[in-house]
Amino acid sequence: PWGNGRPGWHLECSVMIHEIFKGQTLDIHGGGLDLLFPHHENECNQCSAFGQKQLANIWMHNQMLNMGNQKMSKSLGNVQTGRDFISTHSGEVLKFIILSHHYRSIIDFSPKQIEVLTNQLAKIYQTLRKAKLSIQSPDNKHFDNLFLKSQEALQDDFNTPVVFSYIYEAITEFNKNPKLASSLIKFLQHDLGALFSLFNEDPI
């Protein structure tokens, strides 16, 4: 009834952006990869027509979630909510699984993959326990270079899998040299732990 075009949720988002942010450019705008077209393209065009030069500085589109070899969707009846997952596992396991993948890659929530990553998280806690029991030196700056590289990876399209590679690199180095215990604890629990809210449980 309002003429040619695509009314509805595309327009609703554009209106909300202008109502809340008063036409200012957003720092980050995100959503699923399936929203790239037509939803976000329509948002951009509608805001441009309204006089906004740039809708967002950074666009982040995440990939889909899989349950086994199938896309997780209501139509297939294979959806598992975050609340349901946490009730059977934990919030930390959920964060660990998500952050171990790049946000633009498919995440498989099959039982086998969940088991693999849960075991990896458990091994990290086992290593932290070993480190806390074998602290020999107060020096805790050995892995500061890895934390700096982790920050650089996060600034490069939020590349969390690269950060996880530094985690395993530090663990491997500690296992060869237990004198790095305090450095490992700082790197995992204080530096990365503060960023990701991971590894904050007491491993003892």
CSV table of C-alpha atoms in Angstrom, one decimal:
chain,number,residue,atom,x,y,z
A,1,PRO,CA,0.0,0.0,0.0
A,2,TRP,CA,3.0,2.4,0.3
A,3,GLY,CA,4.3,1.8,-3.2
A,4,ASN,CA,7.1,-0.1,-4.8
A,5,GLY,CA,9.9,-1.4,-2.6
A,6,ARG,CA,10.6,-3.9,0.2
A,7,PRO,CA,8.8,-2.7,3.4
A,8,GLY,CA,9.1,-4.7,6.6
A,9,TRP,CA,12.0,-5.7,8.7
A,10,HIS,CA,14.6,-4.1,6.4
A,11,LEU,CA,13.0,-0.7,7.0
A,12,GLU,CA,12.4,-1.4,10.7
A,13,CYS,CA,16.2,-1.9,11.3
A,14,SER,CA,17.0,1.3,9.4
A,15,VAL,CA,14.4,3.2,11.5
A,16,MET,CA,15.8,1.8,14.7
A,17,ILE,CA,19.3,2.8,13.8
A,18,HIS,CA,18.2,6.4,13.2
A,19,GLU,CA,16.0,6.5,16.3
A,20,ILE,CA,18.8,5.2,18.6
A,21,PHE,CA,22.0,6.5,17.0
A,22,LYS,CA,20.5,9.7,15.4
A,23,GLY,CA,22.1,8.9,12.0
A,24,GLN,CA,25.6,8.5,13.3
A,25,THR,CA,27.9,6.0,11.7
A,26,LEU,CA,27.9,2.7,13.6
A,27,ASP,CA,31.3,1.4,14.7
A,28,ILE,CA,30.4,-2.3,14.1
A,29,HIS,CA,27.3,-3.8,12.4
A,30,GLY,CA,27.0,-7.6,12.4
A,31,GLY,CA,24.8,-10.5,11.7
A,32,GLY,CA,24.6,-13.8,10.0
A,33,LEU,CA,26.1,-14.2,6.5
A,34,ASP,CA,22.6,-14.9,5.2
A,35,LEU,CA,21.7,-11.3,6.1
A,36,LEU,CA,24.3,-9.8,3.7
A,37,PHE,CA,21.7,-9.7,0.9
A,38,PRO,CA,19.1,-8.4,0.9
A,39,HIS,CA,18.7,-7.2,4.5
A,40,HIS,CA,22.0,-5.3,5.1
A,41,GLU,CA,22.1,-4.0,1.5
A,42,ASN,CA,18.6,-2.7,2.0
A,43,GLU,CA,19.6,-1.1,5.3
A,44,CYS,CA,22.5,0.7,3.6
A,45,ASN,CA,20.4,1.9,0.7
A,46,GLN,CA,17.6,3.1,3.0
A,47,CYS,CA,20.0,5.0,5.3
A,48,SER,CA,21.7,6.5,2.3
A,49,ALA,CA,18.4,7.7,0.9
A,50,PHE,CA,17.7,9.3,4.3
A,51,GLY,CA,21.0,11.2,4.1
A,52,GLN,CA,23.4,9.0,6.1
A,53,LYS,CA,26.7,8.8,4.3
A,54,GLN,CA,28.0,5.6,5.9
A,55,LEU,CA,26.0,3.1,7.9
A,56,ALA,CA,28.9,1.3,9.6
A,57,ASN,CA,32.7,1.4,9.7
A,58,ILE,CA,33.1,-2.4,10.1
A,59,TRP,CA,30.8,-5.2,8.9
A,60,MET,CA,31.1,-8.6,10.6
A,61,HIS,CA,29.0,-11.5,9.1
A,62,ASN,CA,29.2,-14.8,10.9
A,63,GLN,CA,28.9,-18.2,9.3
A,64,MET,CA,26.2,-20.7,10.1
A,65,LEU,CA,26.1,-23.3,12.8
A,66,ASN,CA,26.0,-27.0,11.9
A,67,MET,CA,24.6,-30.0,13.8
A,68,GLY,CA,26.7,-32.7,12.2
A,69,ASN,CA,26.5,-32.3,8.5
A,70,GLN,CA,23.3,-30.2,8.5
A,71,LYS,CA,22.7,-26.5,9.0
A,72,MET,CA,21.1,-25.9,12.4
A,73,SER,CA,17.6,-24.6,11.6
A,74,LYS,CA,14.1,-24.6,13.0
A,75,SER,CA,12.7,-26.3,9.8
A,76,LEU,CA,15.0,-29.3,10.3
A,77,GLY,CA,14.2,-29.5,14.0
A,78,ASN,CA,17.9,-29.7,15.0
A,79,VAL,CA,18.2,-26.4,16.9
A,80,GLN,CA,20.0,-26.3,20.3
A,81,THR,CA,19.7,-23.1,22.2
A,82,GLY,CA,22.6,-21.7,24.2
A,83,ARG,CA,20.6,-22.1,27.4
A,84,ASP,CA,20.1,-25.8,26.6
A,85,PHE,CA,23.7,-26.3,25.8
A,86,ILE,CA,24.9,-24.7,29.0
A,87,SER,CA,22.5,-26.9,31.0
A,88,THR,CA,24.2,-30.0,29.8
A,89,HIS,CA,27.8,-28.7,29.4
A,90,SER,CA,28.9,-25.3,30.6
A,91,GLY,CA,29.1,-21.7,29.5
A,92,GLU,CA,32.9,-22.0,29.3
A,93,VAL,CA,32.7,-25.0,27.0
A,94,LEU,CA,30.4,-23.0,24.7
A,95,LYS,CA,32.7,-20.0,24.6
A,96,PHE,CA,35.7,-22.3,24.0
A,97,ILE,CA,34.0,-24.0,21.0
A,98,ILE,CA,32.9,-20.7,19.5
A,99,LEU,CA,36.2,-18.9,20.0
A,100,SER,CA,38.3,-21.8,18.7
A,101,HIS,CA,36.7,-21.1,15.2
A,102,HIS,CA,36.9,-18.0,13.1
A,103,TYR,CA,33.5,-16.2,13.3
A,104,ARG,CA,33.2,-16.5,9.4
A,105,SER,CA,33.7,-20.2,9.5
A,106,ILE,CA,31.1,-22.9,10.0
A,107,ILE,CA,30.9,-24.2,13.6
A,108,ASP,CA,30.0,-27.9,14.0
A,109,PHE,CA,28.1,-28.7,17.1
A,110,SER,CA,28.0,-32.5,16.6
A,111,PRO,CA,28.5,-34.6,19.7
A,112,LYS,CA,31.9,-35.8,18.5
A,113,GLN,CA,33.2,-32.2,17.9
A,114,ILE,CA,31.9,-31.1,21.3
A,115,GLU,CA,33.7,-34.0,22.9
A,116,VAL,CA,36.9,-33.2,21.1
A,117,LEU,CA,36.9,-29.5,22.2
A,118,THR,CA,35.7,-30.3,25.7
A,119,ASN,CA,38.7,-32.6,26.1
A,120,GLN,CA,41.0,-29.9,24.8
A,121,LEU,CA,39.7,-27.4,27.4
A,122,ALA,CA,40.2,-30.0,30.1
A,123,LYS,CA,43.8,-30.6,29.0
A,124,ILE,CA,44.4,-26.8,29.3
A,125,TYR,CA,43.1,-26.9,32.8
A,126,GLN,CA,45.3,-29.9,33.6
A,127,THR,CA,48.3,-27.9,32.3
A,128,LEU,CA,47.3,-24.9,34.5
A,129,ARG,CA,47.1,-27.2,37.5
A,130,LYS,CA,50.5,-28.6,36.8
A,131,ALA,CA,51.8,-25.0,36.4
A,132,LYS,CA,50.3,-23.9,39.7
A,133,LEU,CA,52.0,-26.9,41.5
A,134,SER,CA,55.4,-26.2,40.0
A,135,ILE,CA,55.9,-22.4,40.2
A,136,GLN,CA,59.7,-21.9,40.6
A,137,SER,CA,60.2,-18.4,39.3
A,138,PRO,CA,58.3,-15.1,39.9
A,139,ASP,CA,59.2,-14.0,36.4
A,140,ASN,CA,55.9,-14.0,34.4
A,141,LYS,CA,56.8,-12.0,31.3
A,142,HIS,CA,58.1,-14.8,29.1
A,143,PHE,CA,54.8,-15.1,27.1
A,144,ASP,CA,54.1,-11.3,26.8
A,145,ASN,CA,55.2,-11.5,23.2
A,146,LEU,CA,52.5,-14.1,22.5
A,147,PHE,CA,49.9,-11.9,24.2
A,148,LEU,CA,51.0,-9.0,21.9
A,149,LYS,CA,50.7,-11.3,18.9
A,150,SER,CA,47.3,-12.4,20.2
A,151,GLN,CA,46.1,-8.8,20.3
A,152,GLU,CA,47.4,-8.3,16.7
A,153,ALA,CA,45.5,-11.4,15.6
A,154,LEU,CA,42.3,-10.0,17.2
A,155,GLN,CA,42.7,-6.8,15.3
A,156,ASP,CA,43.0,-8.8,12.1
A,157,ASP,CA,39.4,-9.6,11.6
A,158,PHE,CA,39.0,-11.0,15.1
A,159,ASN,CA,41.2,-14.1,14.2
A,160,THR,CA,40.6,-16.1,17.3
A,161,PRO,CA,42.0,-19.4,15.9
A,162,VAL,CA,45.4,-17.8,15.6
A,163,VAL,CA,45.2,-16.8,19.3
A,164,PHE,CA,44.4,-20.4,20.1
A,165,SER,CA,47.5,-21.5,18.2
A,166,TYR,CA,49.5,-19.3,20.6
A,167,ILE,CA,47.8,-20.9,23.5
A,168,TYR,CA,49.0,-24.4,22.4
A,169,GLU,CA,52.4,-22.9,21.6
A,170,ALA,CA,52.8,-21.6,25.1
A,171,ILE,CA,51.6,-24.9,26.6
A,172,THR,CA,54.1,-26.9,24.5
A,173,GLU,CA,56.9,-24.6,25.6
A,174,PHE,CA,55.9,-24.9,29.3
A,175,ASN,CA,55.9,-28.7,29.1
A,176,LYS,CA,59.5,-28.5,27.9
A,177,ASN,CA,60.4,-26.0,30.5
A,178,PRO,CA,58.4,-26.1,33.8
A,179,LYS,CA,60.2,-22.9,35.0
A,180,LEU,CA,57.8,-21.0,32.8
A,181,ALA,CA,54.9,-21.9,35.1
A,182,SER,CA,54.1,-18.3,36.3
A,183,SER,CA,54.4,-16.9,32.8
A,184,LEU,CA,51.9,-19.5,31.5
A,185,ILE,CA,49.4,-18.7,34.3
A,186,LYS,CA,49.7,-15.0,33.6
A,187,PHE,CA,49.3,-15.5,29.8
A,188,LEU,CA,46.3,-17.9,30.1
A,189,GLN,CA,44.4,-16.8,33.1
A,190,HIS,CA,45.1,-13.1,33.4
A,191,ASP,CA,45.9,-11.9,29.9
A,192,LEU,CA,43.7,-14.0,27.6
A,193,GLY,CA,41.4,-14.9,30.5
A,194,ALA,CA,40.5,-11.2,30.8
A,195,LEU,CA,39.8,-10.9,27.1
A,196,PHE,CA,37.8,-14.1,26.6
A,197,SER,CA,36.4,-14.9,30.1
A,198,LEU,CA,38.1,-18.3,29.8
A,199,PHE,CA,40.4,-20.3,32.0
A,200,ASN,CA,39.1,-18.5,35.1
A,201,GLU,CA,38.2,-21.6,37.1
A,202,ASP,CA,40.6,-22.8,39.8
A,203,PRO,CA,42.4,-25.8,38.2
A,204,ILE,CA,43.5,-27.1,41.6
